[in-house]
Amino acid sequence: MSVLVDKNTRLVVQGITGKSGAFHTRNCMEYGTNVVAGVTPARGGETFDHKVPVFDTVHEARAATGCNATMIFVPPEFAADAIMEAADAGVELIVCITEGIPVMDMMRVKEMLKATKSRLIGPNCPGIITPGQCKIGIMPGYIHKPGHIGVVSRSGTLTYEAVWQLTSRGHGQSTCIGIGGDPIIGTTTLDAVQLFAGDPETHGIILIGEIGGTAEEEAAAWLKENCDKPVAGFIAGATAPPGRRMGHAGAIISGGQGTASAKKDALRAAGIAVAETPSTIADTLLAVMK
Amino acid sequence: MNIHEYQAKELLTKFGADNPRGSVACTAEEAEKVARDLGTNSMVVKAQIHAGGRGKGTFTSGLQGGVHLCQSAGQARDLAAQMLGQTLVTHQTGPAGRLVNQVLVAESVEIAKEFYFAVLLDRASGAPVVVASREGGVDIEEVAAQSPEKILREAVDPAFGLQPYQTRKLAKELGFAPSQMRAAGKLFAALYRCFLQSDCSMVEINPLVLTKGGQVLALDAKFSFDDNALFRHPDILALRDVAEEDPREVAASQHHLSYIGLDGNIGCMVNGAGLAMATMDIIKHHGGEPANFLDVGGGASEEQVTEAFKILLSDPKVKAILVNIFGGIMQCDVIAQGIMNAVKAVKLEIPLVVRLEGTNVGQGRRLLAESGLPIVTAHDLDDAAKQIVALAPKN
C-alpha cells in the first residue's frame, strides 16, 4: 500500500520533448514508472524513445491511453495552462515540477481546480514516489527503499537528505511527497499527512517544513486530534532573516509570522518529535517509533 | 525587487490611484522647474534611495535629513543642490550610505486623517485580501499585535476582483464620511487594479490619507513584485536600480544563483533552498555563524560552482567555506571535478569543507582527497558542520 501512486499508475508527461522533460522521463521509466503517453503541442504523432506516443493535447492522450496521472515540465509561462488542461481532461493526479510560475497564475489554477476532481502536487516540487513501484518527478530513485514511513516536504534536496538517512538505517518509505516551495500549492502539508494517516501501510510520518506561511501549524493541529501514528518534524530556516525570500518564493518570514521557532513550538504542542538539526531527522522519528 | 518612491508614484498614477502631485528631478534646475509647475507654496523635497529612515538620516556633507519641507521654487532648487550627488546615511544603509541621484519634489498636503491600506496575497486561501486600518502612518505589525480588532480584512474572490460594494464597505468601516466615500472607493479600486495587473505580491499604502481639503490620497507606497512574473512586465523590470542592491546578490542573480548575505564568517554553498537553510541552521547549532544563504540550484554545474566561489570570496567576512551538495541524479565524481576546477580557478586560500552525497559518492570523495588541494571531505552533514565550525576563526 501507498498513497496516490503505485504500480497501476499510468503516467502522461506534459513537455516530454523538452530537455529536462525528456531526461527525467527516461529516469522515471528506468525506475519502472509506467509512462503511457507524452504531450507536446504540435508534436502529436511522434514517438518518444521509440516507446511512448506523443499527442498534441492531454484530452487525446487520456482518450487513447487512459492515463491517470501527469508530470508537467512545461516552462513557467505556460505551466499554469498545462495544469488546467490536465484537470479539464480529467487526469486524477497532476504533478507539476516547473519552478517559477507567477503567483497570479496559480491563483487562477487553484480556483479552477476546485470545480474538478483532480489533485495537484506542486508546483516547484521534486514530485512523488512510491519506492519500488512508481516515481513521478526528479528525485534520485536509488536513495529510496520500499517500506512504511511516509515523508512530506516543502523542499527537494532536504527531502533526499531525510530519505537517505532512513534508507541508510534500513528503513523504507511508503510514499514520499514533495509538495513544493511556492506560496500557492495544490496538495498541502495537511492534505499529505491526512493521506498518510489513512494509509494502513504507513506506520510513521516525517514532516519537513520551512519558514513562511502556516501550513505546518495547520497539519500539527490536525494530527494532534486525529492521528496516533508517530510523527517527527523538522523546520528549516531558524537562522533566516525576516523579510528576505530564502530561495523558495514561499520561504519568507513576514509580519513576524512563519518563523521556525513558532512552527517548532506548534509541532511540539501537538506531540510531534522535533529534530533539532537536519542530520537527525530519521533518528528523531525512529526514536519515537520504538 | 524594490523601486524608488518616485517610480511607485508613477505606477500609482498610471492606475488612477490619486497621490500628491509631484515629479522626479535629477538636477537642481529640474527641481526648481518641477516646484514652479506645482504652483504651490507648500512642498517637500525627498532624496530618492531605497533604504528607509531618510527623514532622520544625515548626508556626509553635513546636511541633516533626506526629507525637507519648503515654500518656494528657489528653496526647492537649493535643497536639491545640497542633496544631489551626495551620500545619505540612514539606519538602514549602513555607514557607507547611498549616493543620491534623484530627488522627488512634491506638493505637501495637509493631513486630516491617516489610514493603513494594503492588498496582498493570502496564502491560506490562495486569494488576494485587503488589509486596512484606521491606525495609519504607524507600524501596522504593532497595531495587529496590540489591538487586532483595529485591523480590517476583506477577502477578494480572484475570479471577480474587488467589487464596488466591498470598497464601500471598507470606506464605511474605516470611518469615511458619506461625501468622501466615492473618492475612497475609487482609490481602493485603483490600488487593487495596480496589485493585480502589475503581478504584485503586495501593495502597501501607509499612510493613505484624507486631506483637510477632502481628498483621499496614497501618500506613500511600497510595492513587492512577484519575481516569477517580471518576464511579462518589462516596464517594471526597467525600474530596477542595481546600484541600490547588494552587488553580490546582483552577481548571483546573473548566474541563476540565489544568494543572501548575512553577518557570519562561514560561507555556504548548497544545492536546494531548503537544504541551504538547513545547512545554515546546523552551522549555527554547532556554534558557528553562517555568512550567507546560497542555493546553486539542483544542477550545480561547474560554471555555477565557480561563480558561487567567486561571490563567496568577494565577501571579506568569509573566513571558511562549507560546500554541501546532495547530488541526487547528478554524479558526485562530476561535481567533485567541478569543485576542484573551481578551487584552482579562484586560488582558494581559506579552509574548505566539502560534503557530497549521491551517485558515485565514493569516487567523488576519492577525487577530492587525492587532489592535493586543501579540501577537507566530510562523511555526513553533521560531520561537515562540526568540521567547518572548528576550522573557522572564532569571532
XYZ file of C-alpha atoms in Angstrom:
685
model
C 0.000 0.000 0.000
C 0.939 3.582 -0.503
C -0.743 6.875 -1.230
C -1.691 8.419 -4.594
C 0.705 6.471 -6.835
C 1.583 2.784 -7.249
C 2.258 0.199 -9.953
C -1.169 0.846 -11.503
C -0.387 4.495 -12.173
C -0.468 5.328 -15.894
C 1.595 8.449 -16.481
C 1.451 11.090 -19.192
C 4.289 13.631 -19.379
C 3.437 17.177 -20.473
C 6.534 18.702 -22.024
C 8.052 15.278 -22.781
C 10.109 16.520 -25.736
C 11.841 19.323 -23.815
C 15.364 18.864 -22.447
C 14.573 18.266 -18.787
C 11.220 16.652 -19.601
C 12.948 14.028 -21.744
C 15.797 13.491 -19.268
C 13.535 12.913 -16.289
C 11.003 10.872 -18.259
C 13.811 8.422 -19.063
C 14.815 8.311 -15.401
C 11.235 7.589 -14.364
C 10.899 4.842 -16.994
C 14.163 3.264 -15.852
C 12.806 3.273 -12.321
C 9.779 1.335 -13.526
C 7.129 4.026 -13.848
C 4.546 3.135 -16.482
C 4.821 6.121 -18.852
C 1.980 5.672 -21.354
C 1.940 8.993 -23.181
C 3.587 12.338 -23.760
C 2.086 15.685 -24.724
C 3.768 18.465 -26.662
C 1.542 20.746 -28.751
C 2.321 20.473 -32.484
C 4.411 17.317 -31.952
C 1.492 14.875 -31.968
C 2.144 11.633 -33.872
C 5.805 11.379 -32.846
C 7.081 8.564 -30.647
C 9.340 9.346 -27.685
C 12.325 6.975 -27.463
C 10.532 4.547 -29.836
C 8.149 3.655 -26.996
C 5.879 6.447 -25.868
C 3.284 8.014 -28.184
C 3.234 11.823 -28.206
C -0.065 13.729 -28.503
C -0.945 17.367 -29.160
C -3.393 17.591 -26.258
C -3.923 15.924 -22.902
C -7.508 15.117 -23.932
C -6.254 12.966 -26.812
C -3.656 11.300 -24.582
C -6.277 10.491 -21.981
C -8.721 9.098 -24.548
C -6.052 6.950 -26.230
C -4.134 5.668 -23.200
C -6.310 6.055 -20.114
C -3.528 7.949 -18.341
C -4.492 8.770 -14.741
C -1.539 10.922 -13.692
C 0.540 13.630 -15.361
C 4.019 15.011 -14.783
C 4.446 18.586 -16.023
C 7.767 20.000 -17.284
C 6.273 22.871 -19.274
C 8.142 26.251 -18.972
C 6.775 28.615 -16.284
C 4.990 30.953 -18.707
C 2.782 28.102 -19.909
C 2.709 25.778 -16.897
C -0.498 27.102 -15.308
C -2.285 26.483 -18.595
C -0.845 22.961 -18.713
C -2.204 22.215 -15.228
C -5.651 23.463 -16.222
C -5.567 21.421 -19.430
C -4.790 18.249 -17.449
C -7.606 18.971 -14.983
C -10.033 19.661 -17.814
C -9.096 16.318 -19.385
C -9.995 14.629 -16.096
C -6.492 13.453 -15.140
C -6.782 12.486 -11.472
C -3.274 13.358 -10.278
C -1.307 16.338 -11.594
C 2.343 16.628 -10.555
C 3.849 19.963 -11.617
C 7.647 20.109 -11.383
C 8.016 23.516 -13.078
C 9.666 26.234 -10.982
C 8.880 29.926 -11.353
C 5.141 30.058 -12.119
C 3.670 33.516 -11.367
C 1.517 33.555 -8.239
C -1.409 35.209 -10.050
C -1.456 32.270 -12.469
C -1.562 29.812 -9.572
C -4.444 31.784 -8.043
C -6.492 31.091 -11.167
C -5.374 27.449 -11.225
C -6.414 26.922 -7.620
C -9.824 28.461 -8.297
C -10.317 26.313 -11.408
C -9.263 23.082 -9.673
C -11.974 23.488 -7.032
C -14.589 22.515 -9.600
C -12.690 19.396 -10.734
C -11.770 16.051 -9.182
C -8.060 16.480 -9.911
C -5.425 16.691 -7.213
C -2.390 18.899 -7.814
C 1.053 18.283 -6.317
C 3.418 21.247 -6.594
C 4.349 23.330 -8.471
C 8.083 23.883 -7.894
C 8.474 20.454 -6.327
C 10.520 17.256 -6.750
C 7.366 15.146 -7.239
C 6.066 11.971 -5.609
C 7.475 8.463 -5.312
C 6.216 5.156 -4.003
C 9.512 3.259 -3.757
C 9.762 0.171 -5.911
C 6.523 0.993 -7.753
C 6.245 4.442 -9.253
C 8.382 7.567 -9.420
C 6.879 10.770 -10.778
C 9.440 13.537 -10.524
C 13.096 14.460 -10.395
C 14.180 12.737 -7.171
C 17.001 10.180 -7.397
C 15.264 6.805 -7.263
C 18.099 4.792 -5.708
C 18.070 6.628 -2.344
C 14.584 5.246 -1.664
C 13.535 1.837 -0.395
C 10.059 0.310 -0.067
C 8.775 0.451 3.494
C 6.394 2.066 5.935
C 7.375 5.678 6.545
C 5.541 8.495 4.825
C 7.534 11.653 4.060
C 6.058 15.051 3.203
C 8.259 18.056 2.474
C 8.328 21.567 1.006
C 11.960 21.176 -0.053
C 13.624 18.873 -2.597
C 17.196 18.164 -1.553
C 16.276 18.353 2.126
C 13.798 15.525 1.462
C 16.567 13.490 -0.159
C 18.643 14.100 2.963
C 15.903 12.691 5.225
C 15.067 9.779 2.903
C 18.739 8.843 2.616
C 19.049 8.858 6.415
C 16.077 6.471 6.629
C 17.318 4.148 3.897
C 20.868 4.116 5.323
C 19.408 2.957 8.628
C 17.436 0.196 6.905
C 14.021 1.875 6.983
C 11.977 2.170 3.802
C 9.269 4.625 2.775
C 5.608 4.062 1.873
C 5.372 7.208 -0.254
C 7.358 10.467 -0.323
C 5.546 13.613 -1.401
C 7.397 16.828 -2.277
C 4.680 19.472 -2.094
C 6.826 22.370 -3.293
C 8.129 25.695 -2.046
C 5.697 28.178 -3.612
C 3.172 30.370 -1.757
C 0.224 28.736 -3.569
C 0.411 24.976 -3.998
C -2.055 22.180 -4.657
C -1.602 19.443 -2.069
C -0.680 20.981 1.289
C 1.219 19.586 4.257
C -2.149 18.972 5.912
C -3.524 17.095 2.869
C -0.429 14.892 2.783
C -0.492 13.962 6.469
C -4.200 13.157 6.172
C -3.382 10.722 3.353
C -0.625 9.106 5.411
C -2.836 8.911 8.492
C -5.397 6.961 6.472
C -2.909 4.586 4.857
C -2.603 1.307 6.831
C 0.845 0.636 5.378
C 2.264 3.940 6.632
C 3.446 3.396 10.213
C 5.249 6.669 10.833
C 5.387 10.132 9.272
C 8.182 12.640 8.648
C 7.057 16.214 8.121
C 9.676 18.589 6.717
C 8.731 22.237 6.709
C 10.387 25.581 6.344
C 9.796 29.200 7.318
C 6.820 31.081 5.857
C 3.070 30.534 5.910
C 1.152 28.424 8.426
C 0.994 25.022 6.671
C 2.981 23.161 9.337
C 0.897 24.636 12.159
C -2.337 23.518 10.452
C -1.013 19.999 9.902
C 0.171 19.790 13.514
C -3.214 20.849 14.876
C -4.985 18.207 12.798
C -2.501 15.464 13.705
C -2.964 16.166 17.394
C -6.707 15.493 17.187
C -6.818 12.772 14.556
C -3.697 10.655 14.280
C -1.986 8.211 16.642
C 0.943 7.386 14.355
C 4.393 8.534 15.413
C 5.415 11.769 13.668
C 8.744 13.603 13.522
C 9.198 17.097 12.150
C 11.983 19.389 11.015
C 11.690 23.080 10.145
C 14.388 24.735 8.040
C 15.216 28.415 8.378
C 15.895 29.053 12.093
C 18.728 31.393 11.043
C 16.850 33.126 8.204
C 16.471 36.920 8.499
C 12.900 38.326 8.394
C 11.605 39.844 5.173
C 14.029 38.035 2.881
C 12.878 35.372 0.476
C 15.116 32.342 1.036
C 15.230 30.854 -2.444
C 11.700 29.483 -2.413
C 9.068 32.137 -3.035
C 7.142 30.718 -0.091
C 10.061 30.761 2.342
C 9.802 34.215 3.821
C 9.144 35.476 7.322
C 6.701 38.375 7.019
C 4.889 40.351 9.666
C 6.542 38.296 12.408
C 4.700 35.201 11.120
C 6.096 31.965 9.817
C 9.245 31.782 11.972
C 10.976 28.464 12.533
C 10.648 28.706 16.313
C 6.873 29.312 16.164
C 6.490 26.303 13.865
C 8.626 24.058 16.078
C 6.543 25.125 19.087
C 3.358 24.216 17.205
C 4.755 20.782 16.324
C 5.833 20.097 19.906
C 2.459 21.237 21.232
C 0.871 18.593 19.001
C 3.095 15.861 20.410
C 5.338 15.714 17.351
C 9.028 14.936 17.899
C 11.125 17.813 16.541
C 14.566 17.194 15.025
C 16.930 19.935 16.192
C 19.237 19.550 13.214
C 18.739 18.284 9.662
C 21.151 15.410 10.342
C 18.878 13.859 12.980
C 15.554 13.780 11.103
C 15.422 9.989 10.670
C 16.780 9.229 14.146
C 14.181 11.512 15.711
C 11.376 9.512 14.101
C 12.960 6.130 14.781
C 13.324 7.054 18.450
C 9.576 7.606 18.806
C 8.645 4.549 16.730
C 10.252 2.113 19.148
C 12.964 43.818 -6.438
C 12.407 47.236 -4.875
C 11.673 50.510 -6.651
C 12.151 54.184 -5.812
C 9.405 56.307 -4.288
C 9.030 58.422 -7.434
C 8.664 55.254 -9.529
C 5.991 53.967 -7.156
C 4.173 57.307 -7.560
C 4.305 56.978 -11.332
C 2.937 53.435 -11.129
C 0.085 54.581 -8.869
C -0.753 57.416 -11.261
C -0.777 55.009 -14.212
C -3.520 53.010 -12.492
C -5.511 56.093 -11.497
C -4.597 55.908 -7.810
C -4.567 59.543 -6.641
C -1.413 60.724 -4.882
C 0.146 64.146 -4.188
C 1.255 65.979 -7.342
C 4.968 65.984 -7.950
C 7.799 64.731 -10.076
C 11.369 63.498 -10.013
C 14.385 65.723 -10.666
C 17.994 64.838 -11.422
C 19.387 68.379 -11.250
C 18.750 71.435 -9.100
C 17.378 73.257 -12.165
C 14.914 70.456 -12.829
C 13.844 70.547 -9.186
C 13.190 74.281 -9.476
C 11.098 73.763 -12.616
C 9.057 70.963 -11.023
C 8.470 73.164 -7.978
C 7.379 76.137 -10.094
C 4.996 73.962 -12.142
C 3.352 72.707 -8.951
C 2.229 76.271 -8.289
C 2.063 75.941 -4.536
C 3.970 77.366 -1.595
C 3.959 74.154 0.385
C 6.263 71.457 -0.950
C 8.512 68.634 0.109
C 11.889 67.636 -1.382
C 12.822 63.990 -0.791
C 16.101 62.206 -1.514
C 15.480 59.043 -3.565
C 17.196 55.983 -2.148
C 15.676 52.583 -1.433
C 16.600 52.485 2.250
C 14.150 53.664 4.880
C 14.769 56.216 7.635
C 15.540 59.030 5.167
C 13.920 61.757 7.259
C 16.247 61.100 10.175
C 19.303 60.394 8.017
C 22.404 62.558 7.617
C 24.305 63.495 4.480
C 28.067 63.014 4.631
C 28.237 66.663 3.530
C 26.618 67.623 6.831
C 23.017 68.312 5.759
C 20.594 66.843 8.287
C 17.664 64.833 6.918
C 16.831 63.483 3.456
C 13.290 64.927 3.539
C 12.711 68.693 3.745
C 9.679 70.962 3.567
C 9.985 74.196 1.620
C 7.912 77.146 0.471
C 9.376 78.306 -2.848
C 10.876 77.021 -6.077
C 14.163 78.695 -5.137
C 14.288 76.813 -1.859
C 13.496 73.572 -3.681
C 16.412 74.240 -6.025
C 18.790 74.927 -3.113
C 17.721 71.785 -1.248
C 18.081 69.640 -4.363
C 21.553 71.080 -4.946
C 22.556 70.063 -1.421
C 21.213 66.509 -1.820
C 22.089 65.501 -5.373
C 25.433 63.806 -5.797
C 25.764 63.491 -2.013
C 25.749 60.394 0.175
C 22.897 59.860 2.608
C 23.402 57.649 5.651
C 20.349 56.214 7.429
C 19.896 53.435 9.972
C 19.136 51.096 7.049
C 22.009 51.984 4.712
C 24.930 51.088 6.952
C 27.815 53.549 7.473
C 28.678 53.635 3.746
C 25.340 55.292 2.942
C 23.802 55.662 -0.506
C 24.512 58.112 -3.277
C 21.510 60.314 -4.078
C 20.986 60.656 -7.830
C 17.404 61.909 -7.845
C 15.070 63.894 -5.660
C 11.290 63.899 -5.617
C 9.647 67.324 -5.466
C 6.008 67.024 -4.451
C 3.137 69.035 -3.113
C 2.895 68.860 0.667
C -0.648 68.071 1.739
C -2.421 68.918 4.987
C -3.438 65.664 6.597
C -6.762 65.322 8.417
C -6.639 61.536 8.972
C -4.176 58.727 8.292
C -5.078 55.143 7.377
C -3.313 51.903 6.537
C -4.300 50.087 3.330
C -2.717 47.066 1.683
C -3.606 44.470 -0.927
C -1.701 41.235 -0.577
C -1.802 37.557 -1.303
C -3.412 35.440 1.410
C -1.558 32.143 1.240
C -4.124 30.195 3.233
C -6.978 30.907 0.806
C -4.793 31.338 -2.270
C -6.570 34.608 -2.994
C -5.989 38.355 -2.565
C -7.038 40.074 0.634
C -7.359 43.759 1.505
C -5.991 44.685 4.920
C -6.925 48.139 6.212
C -6.927 50.093 9.447
C -7.846 53.490 10.891
C -4.428 53.387 12.544
C -2.298 54.639 9.666
C 1.199 56.052 9.483
C 2.437 53.759 12.250
C 3.926 50.283 12.398
C 0.996 48.103 11.354
C 2.524 44.989 12.892
C 2.371 46.637 16.307
C -1.274 47.543 15.753
C -2.009 43.950 14.739
C -0.275 42.610 17.840
C -1.768 45.058 20.348
C -5.245 45.751 19.002
C -6.139 43.187 16.332
C -9.750 44.447 16.323
C -8.492 47.602 14.590
C -7.394 45.595 11.534
C -9.990 45.048 8.805
C -9.645 42.154 6.373
C -11.698 41.896 3.203
C -11.222 38.723 1.148
C -11.315 39.137 -2.633
C -12.601 36.462 -4.988
C -9.782 36.090 -7.525
C -12.260 35.262 -10.289
C -14.213 38.518 -9.883
C -11.838 41.004 -8.247
C -12.576 43.678 -5.662
C -16.250 44.644 -6.080
C -17.695 48.164 -5.634
C -19.783 47.035 -2.641
C -16.562 45.897 -0.968
C -14.902 49.278 -1.461
C -17.991 50.982 0.019
C -17.986 48.599 2.962
C -14.303 49.265 3.587
C -14.739 53.043 3.303
C -17.614 52.941 5.784
C -15.765 50.745 8.257
C -12.709 52.997 8.052
C -14.942 55.928 9.022
C -15.021 57.964 5.813
C -17.893 60.497 5.668
C -20.609 59.904 3.047
C -19.210 62.729 0.904
C -15.744 61.106 0.873
C -16.833 57.553 0.094
C -16.722 57.966 -3.648
C -13.104 59.190 -3.608
C -12.072 56.464 -1.145
C -13.753 53.730 -3.206
C -12.092 54.987 -6.388
C -8.659 54.869 -4.747
C -9.220 51.387 -3.276
C -10.338 50.018 -6.645
C -7.328 51.587 -8.376
C -4.942 50.077 -5.842
C -6.464 46.637 -6.382
C -6.095 47.006 -10.170
C -2.488 48.050 -9.668
C -1.850 44.964 -7.469
C -3.472 42.602 -9.957
C -2.161 43.980 -13.223
C 1.398 44.535 -12.002
C 1.662 40.973 -10.602
C 2.411 42.228 -7.107
C 2.644 40.068 -4.036
C 1.845 43.189 -2.011
C 0.905 46.849 -2.461
C 1.105 48.674 0.863
C -0.077 52.271 1.333
C 0.996 53.649 4.701
C -0.334 56.160 5.133
C -3.352 56.555 2.933
C -4.661 59.986 3.890
C -7.731 62.138 3.975
C -6.593 65.738 3.433
C -8.123 68.764 5.101
C -9.423 69.642 1.634
C -11.345 66.318 1.478
C -9.084 64.489 -0.977
C -8.256 60.805 -0.442
C -4.621 60.156 -1.455
C -1.957 57.463 -1.342
C 0.829 59.296 0.479
C 3.453 56.547 0.485
C 3.552 53.254 -1.423
C 5.564 50.094 -1.018
C 5.450 47.507 -3.784
C 6.531 43.865 -3.625
C 6.616 42.309 -7.061
C 6.389 38.624 -7.872
C 9.842 37.933 -9.348
C 8.397 34.982 -11.277
C 6.082 37.312 -13.202
C 8.588 40.005 -14.163
C 9.087 38.356 -17.559
C 5.717 39.774 -18.624
C 6.355 43.237 -17.143
C 9.361 44.685 -18.976
C 8.207 48.164 -17.885
C 8.514 47.194 -14.211
C 11.760 45.307 -14.735
C 13.171 48.509 -16.259
C 12.641 50.250 -12.886
C 15.265 48.050 -11.234
C 18.180 50.098 -9.843
C 21.094 47.700 -9.343
C 23.134 50.456 -7.667
C 20.753 50.068 -4.719
C 21.272 46.303 -4.425
C 23.946 44.176 -2.775
C 26.492 43.656 -5.609
C 26.886 40.006 -4.568
C 23.148 39.443 -4.888
C 23.208 41.099 -8.318
C 26.106 38.874 -9.459
C 24.337 35.798 -8.104
C 21.109 36.559 -9.936
C 23.028 36.969 -13.204
C 24.222 33.367 -12.836
C 20.852 31.999 -11.702
C 22.107 31.548 -8.165
C 20.114 32.582 -5.143
C 22.307 34.475 -2.638
C 21.519 36.423 0.518
C 24.303 37.964 2.587
C 24.337 37.542 6.386
C 26.758 38.586 9.123
C 28.789 35.452 9.944
C 32.150 34.225 8.641
C 31.311 30.767 7.259
C 30.414 30.916 3.588
C 27.893 28.275 2.486
C 27.264 26.749 -0.923
C 24.378 24.291 -1.091
C 22.053 22.847 -3.732
C 18.393 23.426 -2.958
C 16.773 26.200 -0.906
C 15.527 24.023 1.961
C 18.851 22.241 2.362
C 20.652 25.597 2.142
C 18.592 26.954 5.029
C 19.063 23.721 6.985
C 22.833 23.945 6.433
C 22.890 27.474 7.861
C 20.871 26.203 10.813
C 23.233 23.321 11.591
C 26.297 25.610 11.416
C 24.646 27.849 13.974
C 23.647 24.816 16.046
C 27.310 23.822 16.344
C 28.359 27.320 17.367
C 29.336 28.867 14.025
C 27.864 31.834 12.146
C 26.807 31.467 8.501
C 27.925 34.300 6.210
C 25.201 33.725 3.657
C 22.404 31.746 2.101
C 23.468 30.413 -1.297
C 21.452 27.980 -3.397
C 23.318 26.802 -6.504
C 20.193 25.048 -7.797
C 19.523 21.408 -8.445
C 22.168 21.076 -11.171
C 25.265 22.618 -9.551
C 27.266 22.836 -12.797
C 30.987 23.591 -12.745
C 30.363 27.079 -14.102
C 27.822 27.811 -11.375
C 30.074 26.403 -8.646
C 32.958 28.597 -9.873
C 30.770 31.701 -9.896
C 29.439 30.787 -6.462
C 33.004 30.565 -5.073
C 33.795 33.984 -6.566
C 30.743 35.510 -4.924
C 31.541 33.937 -1.539
C 35.166 35.077 -1.696
C 34.210 38.645 -2.605
C 32.823 38.940 0.929
C 35.772 39.914 3.173
C 33.966 38.486 6.211
C 34.151 34.937 4.800
C 36.996 33.012 6.528
C 35.942 29.427 5.724
C 33.618 27.741 3.242
C 31.284 24.773 3.540
C 30.021 23.119 0.359
C 27.062 20.791 0.866
C 25.763 19.084 -2.268
C 23.206 16.292 -2.288
C 23.877 15.212 -5.847
C 20.846 13.067 -6.385
C 20.636 12.374 -10.074
C 23.877 14.251 -10.724
C 27.029 12.217 -10.282
C 29.318 13.077 -7.374
C 32.538 12.498 -9.317
C 31.428 15.111 -11.854
C 30.523 17.533 -9.063
C 33.852 16.860 -7.300
C 35.728 17.621 -10.511
C 33.765 20.865 -10.834
C 34.621 21.869 -7.268
C 38.322 21.080 -7.818
C 38.460 23.120 -11.019
C 36.677 25.994 -9.318
C 39.045 25.891 -6.328
C 42.010 26.111 -8.695
C 40.391 28.863 -10.760
C 39.736 31.098 -7.752
C 43.025 30.170 -5.971
C 41.226 29.361 -2.743
C 43.285 30.172 0.373
C 40.815 29.646 3.202
C 39.609 26.364 4.757
C 37.103 24.407 2.659
C 34.952 21.511 3.836
C 33.025 19.564 1.215
C 30.176 17.214 1.919
C 28.939 15.244 -1.076
C 26.183 12.667 -1.252
C 24.652 10.867 -4.202
C 25.619 8.622 -7.108
C 29.336 7.643 -7.245
C 29.961 9.315 -3.902
C 32.992 7.106 -3.208
C 34.698 8.196 -6.415
C 33.820 11.819 -5.724
C 35.347 11.766 -2.242
C 38.457 9.965 -3.509
C 38.971 12.603 -6.212
C 38.803 15.371 -3.608
C 41.086 13.549 -1.159
C 43.711 12.808 -3.824
C 43.541 16.214 -5.493
C 46.389 17.672 -3.443
C 44.116 20.661 -2.820
C 43.397 21.851 0.731
C 39.914 20.314 0.805
C 38.502 18.544 3.850
C 35.873 15.932 2.995
C 33.055 15.219 5.395
C 31.130 11.962 5.619
C 27.784 13.487 6.523
C 26.088 16.811 7.189
C 26.690 16.791 10.934
C 30.373 15.984 10.443
C 30.652 18.748 7.822
C 29.147 21.342 10.127
C 31.364 20.368 13.073
C 34.497 20.466 10.913
C 33.809 23.851 9.372
C 32.970 25.382 12.751
C 36.272 24.029 14.126
C 38.210 25.456 11.163
C 36.593 28.903 11.077
C 38.135 31.604 13.299
C 36.027 32.489 16.315
C 34.574 35.972 16.109
